[in-house]
Amino acid sequence: MTTPLLTLDRVSRRYDGEGGSQLVLDEVSFTLERGAAVAIQGASGAGKSSLLNLIGALDRPTSGTILLDGASLADLDDDASSRLRAEKLGFVFQDHHLLPQCTALENVLVPTLARARSASEGASPAAVARAAALLERVGLAGHAHKRPHQLSGGERQRVAVVRALINQPLLLLADEPTGGLDRAAAENLVDLLVELNRETVLALLVVTHAASVASRLDEVFELFDGKLARPGG
Amino acid sequence: MSGGMLGWRLGGRSLVHPRRTHLGVAAGAAIATAVLVGALGVGDSLRHSLTEGALRRIGEVRLAMDTGERAFTAALADALTAALAAPGAPATAALHLNGLAIADGGRRRAPDVHVYGVEPGFWSAGGLAPRALGDRQALVNRTLARALGVREGDEIVLRFAAPSALPRDVPLGSDVTETRTVRVAIERVIDAHELGDFDLSGDPEPPRNVFVALSLLERGSGLVGRRNLVLATAPIDAGAAGAGSASPPIVPAALRASWRLEDAGARLRRLGPDGAWDVTSERIFLAEPLARAALAAAPGRAALTYLVDSIESASGRATRYGMVTAYDPIAPADSPPAPVPAELAPDQVVVTRWLADQLGVDVGDPLTLRYWVFGLNRHLTRASGHFTVAGVVATESKGGDRALMPEIPGLTDVESALDWDPAPELDVHPERLSDAERTYWREHRGAPQAFVHRSWALGAGGWRTPYGDVTSVRLDGRLAEEALRERIRANLEPAELGLGFQPVRDQALRSVGTGVASYFGYLFASLSAFVILAALVLTVLLFTFHVEQVSPEIGTLRAVGIPARRIRAWLLAEGAVVAALGCALGIPAGWLYVWLMLGALAGPWSGAVAGAQVAFHVDVTTPLLGAGVVFGVSVLGMTWVLSRRTRHQPHALLASRFGVPEASHWSRRAAIIATVASAVLALALASWGARASAELATELFFGAGACMLLATASAAAAYLMPAAERGRAMVTFARLGHLGASRRAGRSLAAITMLASGTFLVISVNAFRLGGEDRTAAGTGGFALFARTSVPVAPDLSTPDGLAALGLERLREVHILGLRLGVGDEASCRNLARPRHPPLLGVDASSFAARNPFRFAGLLTPTASPWTLLEGSDDAEVIPAIADEAVAKWVLGLGLGDTLEYLDDSGRPFRVRLVGMLKGSILQGYLLVDARAFAARFPSLAGHRVFLVDAPSGREDEVARALAESALADHGLTITPAAERLASFDAVQNTYLSIFTAVGGLGLVLGCAGLGVVVLRNVVERRGELAAMRAIGFSRRRLRRLLLVEHGLLLAWGVGAGTASALVAIGPTLAERGSVPVALLVSTALAVIVNGLLWTLVAARVALAGELLAALRHE
Ligand SMILES: Nc1ncnc2c1ncn2[C@@H]1O[C@H](COP(=O)(O)OP(=O)(O)OP(=O)(O)O)[C@@H](O)[C@H]1O
Ligand SMILES: [Mg+2]
């Protein structure tokens, strides 16, 4: 039996601010199998983004351990966690964070450079083909050479999703990926994610408010009062 | 509450509140103000100090008459001082001689000493109490005391040339300049404020002065009853004041009324009880104006009496050492008689009975005159004239009297011909005289033995001298003496005879007011221009950041309906207030800067102000000017930024975090066009420069370099506006860096331009640093020593005879070129005041042409033999001159072909035209003219005072010692190794370069700081984006590298563009040197790169240091 892709063991996150401290995650334990597709729901401010940040090693828990693909995130230095993110994770931010000076296609290809060995080494032809294919899949074939300020909010969102997928990660962490999209576009995007989830090793951890999105995934969790639980459970 | 106020409350305040960028804006303005105020303040201080110094030197004196070697009578001095004095404004007369001071039994000597014989009233001219000096008492100034190492109570000997009645060039009298001495005891050492540095010359170096009682100097110099200096302190009416150096002297009514012929060195006497009037000069030859005036006053004729070596008959009989007088045979009616018939032809001679008897000749017989023609520097050439005897007259007949022979010391003042002591060059041997000749001398003295036609004498005969061609004017004897004197005086302008006043105070003020000192502040400011510019760019850049920072807010405000105009006004008001605060802070910083710079100018940079003592003084207006300029420029820059940054539509402003697009196709194309155009222009200028004259080439190449700079900057602009790479996904790490740099093209371009111009300036200016062996060889003209005497040396040291006359026989293989020195104030780079008239230096053009020393920077008419240009004077009123390039251009403000007006010995104006410019040489400070032209205009300045010594290498010290121990020491000799003299001039220019480099370096540091700000701003602004990149798998190290690549590109562009352009600009200098200043290039480029990388690293570290998440969340 292989190890689970992701294991959270009594993970807590407390923010200390001027107005006192706030316990956002309270001893959350959770396991995600390889290839699973999970939705996380919760009220605004419930701590969904906080949870994704911890899993993506962008933040460290106040207590508890996180194991990703068998390795404890706490033990990784900057280089190692960078490698982990580049090779195993795909990130779709709530604020997409595209590079304004690069075109959509270039933005998609940027993660392939994270491990480039020389300054002149570019994305592999395979990566370029994949990027083009993915962009086409999300309906952006005609927008590949536009820069972010020339794209609509939803288009930017889709570029961010494609960027997260370019390195063929094991786990996609998506924070409201369909936030700015209309129903059709959202469906389309979810179709893509679900398809990739089925066809490849890609596991999904998607934060979403939309029930229509959540329902397409294997499992749904709700974050409430610092605890992660099945809805209604 | 008005709408405006409400708008302000709701909108303005959201934009306008203290931010960190404000600190930067204020700091930039403060630095710019401080440097500008500082630079101008240094200029103020210098000008103020020089003005004070100049006024301290002349005391309260406003008008001065300084006749130098031509003393006038005490009677005239008394009349003038009485007339020019006013209540509380005294006037005084004095004797002023140049010489040397000797102390410690001859062991210590100070040349170039001014000896003033003064009356008690002299001190009143300095605003001091009158002070009587005892007979053997002397006051010395501090400079002289220091030079001699003497104190109160010490005895010193003053040695000076006795003013010579004879032009020193005429080898009639003794050849070694007669010097006289006085022994005095030092009563006190006096300071500048006690008139100790009294000086009318305007020379930058403090003079060496000694003051003694007038009566003592009168006796000591033999000038009893004579004066050569009148000083008046009363204000003169401005109308009378001449402007400029060569303006005619001021002749007050009192001078016009009281001068007498004797004051011009003229004498009037009656020849016998009813004889003719005879006008002669103390100096053998009558000055041309005097002769003219005399002849115009009454019927008369001019005589020129000449010493001939021998007079020979066809049979070979000869007499020796006789006088021959040239007369004009035709004279106005009532002229005194002359022993020549009206029909005398130029090839005819009239002889005396005595001569006819001696030679056995009679009317119709041939006769030959053998004589010497006087050249310059006591050079003599043999010449002869062949005549037919036209008549025989009685010895000492009327008009053939002994009074025709001019008074020549050593000849006319001896009883027996055996005691003659003329110059050795004349080869006169009294012991060889026959008995008859000796008897003639005893009975008839110098009465002429023959008479020739004046036109022959002045033409074929070659009897005309630079000093005149009349030795006596004979006038109708029926006129009464007083009437005759009046008539002659009426025909003369006192100024023509060198009598007249100069407005010395006005001149001193004007010379400080127009010299280097007057614009030193601006010079310094221009040397600092780069720092000022860099600081201003920083100010505007930071203001831009501020505007960018608030552009989403601007977008929001615009979106809710506040007009852009009002938002701009709020932002501009804010920026202006911040800039004003910065400027205000900059003013005290500027004072501090002045203070620091004055410290440097007193120390390592003293060369730039020629060692002048500069005290702190900042004009009231300077800080206002400096701060005003900086404030104005800053506000202009801010207005420009605002007009660009706020014109975007609100939605673009709101979306500005996605990067407002700056590059349009149009601006990219414009940048490319600008690149090509400037490159073509640079090429054109360079190829023109390659063919142009050396003088022009430097400027053309500098222009080409500047165009190159423009081209590279535009190329950078084009590079920073990358065209979208359509169809190709060229995403690489390098391209990511390139894209990053172009993200804010304007900002990146500002950084590049700042770095490029800094590098360009530092390299190109430093390439002009002077020095090196080759340069020394050219600058010294190959001469080893430069020597000067305070007393002219008559013998020509380029001849064996001349050397022998000074006991320097052993220096036969040493080539010594003597030059004539005119009066004037030094015009070298060391003089910070504008010289009124730089001293002329009379050079022997033909011997210079033969040697062809020194290198030329430019010629009016190109020729292979530039020194011959000095000889060709097509116009008697304009004489050609050569000067050092730097002096001509910067100190005098002259270009080739320009002229400068001078006054000759007789107060007549003439012009000197610049026909050639030397590259920096040891002759800096002088205007070189042909010695012949010099002698013709300044007969009183005969003899050599400057010497160029070409000693065999290795023997320089020995030669210097021999010269120093020779009779030249008594002439006040100073010897400087030529290379040392050259270095001291170069020091001025090199100091300017040092200042420039230091200040430019400061600018570069500021430029790098600007780069740092850009980097910091870039990364801070992109923290979110960088964090996102980290989130997608970029490690910190990798991102740091990305930032380095990105900003390294800016650095590389900046340094590369600056270096390349500088290399073009200094092309000619490099070509001349034959080598590239690798060390300079590498060190400058390295300094910039290291500095810039350091800043980038720091900024990158700061930006990437924080918590990833915080950065991600921070939008
Ligand atoms: N760095 C921080 N410092 C302090 N408090 C924080 C920080 N990050 C998040 N919080 C707080 O933690 C809580 C959870 O925030 P989080 O962003 O995880 O919510 P969320 O569930 O993603 O909400 P939404 O659906 O609105 O995106 C919020 O109340 C937020 O204010
Ligand atoms: Mg969230």
mmCIF file of N, CA and C in Angstrom, chain B residues 651-706:
data_model
loop_
_atom_site.group_PDB
_atom_site.id
_atom_site.type_symbol
_atom_site.label_atom_id
_atom_site.label_comp_id
_atom_site.label_asym_id
_atom_site.label_seq_id
_atom_site.Cartn_x
_atom_site.Cartn_y
_atom_site.Cartn_z
ATOM 1 N N HIS B 651 -9.758 53.337 -15.533
ATOM 2 C CA HIS B 651 -9.675 51.883 -15.397
ATOM 3 C C HIS B 651 -8.239 51.417 -15.506
ATOM 4 N N ALA B 652 -7.461 52.101 -16.386
ATOM 5 C CA ALA B 652 -6.050 51.730 -16.532
ATOM 6 C C ALA B 652 -5.310 52.001 -15.237
ATOM 7 N N LEU B 653 -5.675 53.110 -14.598
ATOM 8 C CA LEU B 653 -5.014 53.449 -13.344
ATOM 9 C C LEU B 653 -5.346 52.415 -12.280
ATOM 10 N N LEU B 654 -6.654 52.007 -12.291
ATOM 11 C CA LEU B 654 -7.063 51.015 -11.295
ATOM 12 C C LEU B 654 -6.333 49.698 -11.517
ATOM 13 N N ALA B 655 -6.093 49.403 -12.805
ATOM 14 C CA ALA B 655 -5.454 48.136 -13.136
ATOM 15 C C ALA B 655 -3.947 48.272 -13.136
ATOM 16 N N SER B 656 -3.447 49.406 -12.632
ATOM 17 C CA SER B 656 -2.023 49.686 -12.801
ATOM 18 C C SER B 656 -1.138 48.654 -12.130
ATOM 19 N N ARG B 657 -1.723 47.860 -11.250
ATOM 20 C CA ARG B 657 -0.860 46.849 -10.637
ATOM 21 C C ARG B 657 -0.530 45.749 -11.637
ATOM 22 N N PHE B 658 -1.247 45.761 -12.750
ATOM 23 C CA PHE B 658 -0.863 44.806 -13.781
ATOM 24 C C PHE B 658 0.196 45.395 -14.699
ATOM 25 N N GLY B 659 0.647 46.600 -14.355
ATOM 26 C CA GLY B 659 1.691 47.212 -15.161
ATOM 27 C C GLY B 659 1.080 48.007 -16.282
ATOM 28 N N VAL B 660 1.109 49.338 -16.137
ATOM 29 C CA VAL B 660 0.578 50.172 -17.197
ATOM 30 C C VAL B 660 1.513 50.044 -18.386
ATOM 31 N N PRO B 661 1.001 49.727 -19.538
ATOM 32 C CA PRO B 661 1.889 49.561 -20.686
ATOM 33 C C PRO B 661 2.539 50.888 -21.034
ATOM 34 N N GLU B 662 3.841 50.879 -21.184
ATOM 35 C CA GLU B 662 4.524 52.131 -21.478
ATOM 36 C C GLU B 662 4.974 52.203 -22.913
ATOM 37 N N ALA B 663 5.171 51.053 -23.514
ATOM 38 C CA ALA B 663 5.699 51.051 -24.859
ATOM 39 C C ALA B 663 4.581 50.963 -25.862
ATOM 40 N N SER B 664 4.552 51.932 -26.732
ATOM 41 C CA SER B 664 3.646 51.801 -27.853
ATOM 42 C C SER B 664 4.538 51.553 -29.057
ATOM 43 N N HIS B 665 3.929 51.145 -30.142
ATOM 44 C CA HIS B 665 4.724 50.929 -31.340
ATOM 45 C C HIS B 665 5.437 52.185 -31.733
ATOM 46 N N TRP B 666 4.666 53.292 -31.548
ATOM 47 C CA TRP B 666 5.218 54.558 -31.979
ATOM 48 C C TRP B 666 6.493 54.891 -31.192
ATOM 49 N N SER B 667 6.440 54.747 -29.870
ATOM 50 C CA SER B 667 7.600 55.187 -29.105
ATOM 51 C C SER B 667 8.781 54.253 -29.329
ATOM 52 N N ARG B 668 8.500 52.974 -29.587
ATOM 53 C CA ARG B 668 9.587 52.056 -29.888
ATOM 54 C C ARG B 668 10.261 52.446 -31.195
ATOM 55 N N ARG B 669 9.394 52.775 -32.178
ATOM 56 C CA ARG B 669 9.957 53.167 -33.469
ATOM 57 C C ARG B 669 10.752 54.456 -33.304
ATOM 58 N N ALA B 670 10.214 55.396 -32.499
ATOM 59 C CA ALA B 670 10.906 56.665 -32.284
ATOM 60 C C ALA B 670 12.272 56.420 -31.670
ATOM 61 N N ALA B 671 12.315 55.480 -30.749
ATOM 62 C CA ALA B 671 13.589 55.183 -30.096
ATOM 63 C C ALA B 671 14.577 54.630 -31.104
ATOM 64 N N ILE B 672 14.078 53.766 -31.993
ATOM 65 C CA ILE B 672 14.982 53.191 -32.994
ATOM 66 C C ILE B 672 15.485 54.265 -33.942
ATOM 67 N N ILE B 673 14.559 55.141 -34.344
ATOM 68 C CA ILE B 673 14.966 56.232 -35.246
ATOM 69 C C ILE B 673 16.004 57.113 -34.546
ATOM 70 N N ALA B 674 15.751 57.431 -33.288
ATOM 71 C CA ALA B 674 16.688 58.275 -32.530
ATOM 72 C C ALA B 674 18.047 57.599 -32.455
ATOM 73 N N THR B 675 18.049 56.283 -32.260
ATOM 74 C CA THR B 675 19.305 55.549 -32.181
ATOM 75 C C THR B 675 20.091 55.709 -33.472
ATOM 76 N N VAL B 676 19.409 55.422 -34.579
ATOM 77 C CA VAL B 676 20.099 55.463 -35.863
ATOM 78 C C VAL B 676 20.577 56.878 -36.152
ATOM 79 N N ALA B 677 19.689 57.857 -35.913
ATOM 80 C CA ALA B 677 20.049 59.244 -36.221
ATOM 81 C C ALA B 677 21.253 59.689 -35.412
ATOM 82 N N SER B 678 21.243 59.397 -34.093
ATOM 83 C CA SER B 678 22.381 59.863 -33.278
ATOM 84 C C SER B 678 23.646 59.123 -33.654
ATOM 85 N N ALA B 679 23.520 57.850 -34.023
ATOM 86 C CA ALA B 679 24.703 57.096 -34.406
ATOM 87 C C ALA B 679 25.297 57.666 -35.684
ATOM 88 N N VAL B 680 24.421 58.009 -36.625
ATOM 89 C CA VAL B 680 24.906 58.583 -37.885
ATOM 90 C C VAL B 680 25.594 59.922 -37.611
ATOM 91 N N LEU B 681 24.963 60.719 -36.751
ATOM 92 C CA LEU B 681 25.538 62.022 -36.411
ATOM 93 C C LEU B 681 26.903 61.840 -35.745
ATOM 94 N N ALA B 682 26.968 60.879 -34.834
ATOM 95 C CA ALA B 682 28.233 60.607 -34.141
ATOM 96 C C ALA B 682 29.304 60.248 -35.156
ATOM 97 N N LEU B 683 28.928 59.402 -36.110
ATOM 98 C CA LEU B 683 29.876 58.965 -37.125
ATOM 99 C C LEU B 683 30.338 60.158 -37.956
ATOM 100 N N ALA B 684 29.363 61.004 -38.333
ATOM 101 C CA ALA B 684 29.686 62.162 -39.163
ATOM 102 C C ALA B 684 30.643 63.087 -38.429
ATOM 103 N N LEU B 685 30.339 63.352 -37.161
ATOM 104 C CA LEU B 685 31.193 64.254 -36.375
ATOM 105 C C LEU B 685 32.591 63.674 -36.236
ATOM 106 N N ALA B 686 32.655 62.368 -35.992
ATOM 107 C CA ALA B 686 33.954 61.739 -35.789
ATOM 108 C C ALA B 686 34.766 61.788 -37.073
ATOM 109 N N SER B 687 34.107 61.542 -38.216
ATOM 110 C CA SER B 687 34.907 61.519 -39.441
ATOM 111 C C SER B 687 35.310 62.936 -39.836
ATOM 112 N N TRP B 688 34.450 63.905 -39.492
ATOM 113 C CA TRP B 688 34.848 65.293 -39.706
ATOM 114 C C TRP B 688 36.032 65.621 -38.785
ATOM 115 N N GLY B 689 35.896 65.203 -37.526
ATOM 116 C CA GLY B 689 36.957 65.476 -36.554
ATOM 117 C C GLY B 689 38.280 64.865 -36.971
ATOM 118 N N ALA B 690 38.217 63.697 -37.639
ATOM 119 C CA ALA B 690 39.454 63.035 -38.035
ATOM 120 C C ALA B 690 40.209 63.874 -39.054
ATOM 121 N N ARG B 691 39.459 64.717 -39.770
ATOM 122 C CA ARG B 691 40.125 65.527 -40.792
ATOM 123 C C ARG B 691 40.334 66.970 -40.342
ATOM 124 N N ALA B 692 39.670 67.369 -39.260
ATOM 125 C CA ALA B 692 39.741 68.770 -38.846
ATOM 126 C C ALA B 692 41.053 69.054 -38.125
ATOM 127 N N SER B 693 41.260 70.343 -37.856
ATOM 128 C CA SER B 693 42.475 70.742 -37.138
ATOM 129 C C SER B 693 42.413 70.174 -35.720
ATOM 130 N N ALA B 694 43.585 70.082 -35.136
ATOM 131 C CA ALA B 694 43.684 69.466 -33.814
ATOM 132 C C ALA B 694 42.766 70.160 -32.817
ATOM 133 N N GLU B 695 42.693 71.467 -32.944
ATOM 134 C CA GLU B 695 41.919 72.256 -31.978
ATOM 135 C C GLU B 695 40.439 71.902 -32.062
ATOM 136 N N LEU B 696 39.958 71.841 -33.327
ATOM 137 C CA LEU B 696 38.556 71.575 -33.558
ATOM 138 C C LEU B 696 38.233 70.114 -33.261
ATOM 139 N N ALA B 697 39.221 69.251 -33.557
ATOM 140 C CA ALA B 697 38.990 67.812 -33.447
ATOM 141 C C ALA B 697 38.532 67.424 -32.047
ATOM 142 N N THR B 698 39.174 68.009 -31.043
ATOM 143 C CA THR B 698 38.815 67.666 -29.673
ATOM 144 C C THR B 698 37.333 67.904 -29.438
ATOM 145 N N GLU B 699 36.875 69.077 -29.905
ATOM 146 C CA GLU B 699 35.478 69.409 -29.671
ATOM 147 C C GLU B 699 34.548 68.517 -30.490
ATOM 148 N N LEU B 700 34.954 68.261 -31.740
ATOM 149 C CA LEU B 700 34.117 67.423 -32.596
ATOM 150 C C LEU B 700 33.998 66.022 -32.015
ATOM 151 N N PHE B 701 35.114 65.506 -31.544
ATOM 152 C CA PHE B 701 35.075 64.157 -31.002
ATOM 153 C C PHE B 701 34.258 64.112 -29.719
ATOM 154 N N PHE B 702 34.344 65.177 -28.946
ATOM 155 C CA PHE B 702 33.522 65.202 -27.735
ATOM 156 C C PHE B 702 32.045 65.205 -28.131
ATOM 157 N N GLY B 703 31.748 65.967 -29.171
ATOM 158 C CA GLY B 703 30.386 65.990 -29.693
ATOM 159 C C GLY B 703 29.977 64.609 -30.180
ATOM 160 N N ALA B 704 30.887 63.956 -30.882
ATOM 161 C CA ALA B 704 30.610 62.612 -31.379
ATOM 162 C C ALA B 704 30.333 61.675 -30.213
ATOM 163 N N GLY B 705 31.125 61.829 -29.151
ATOM 164 C CA GLY B 705 30.920 60.993 -27.962
ATOM 165 C C GLY B 705 29.545 61.235 -27.361
ATOM 166 N N ALA B 706 29.153 62.505 -27.289
ATOM 167 C CA ALA B 706 27.845 62.834 -26.723
ATOM 168 C C ALA B 706 26.740 62.225 -27.580
#
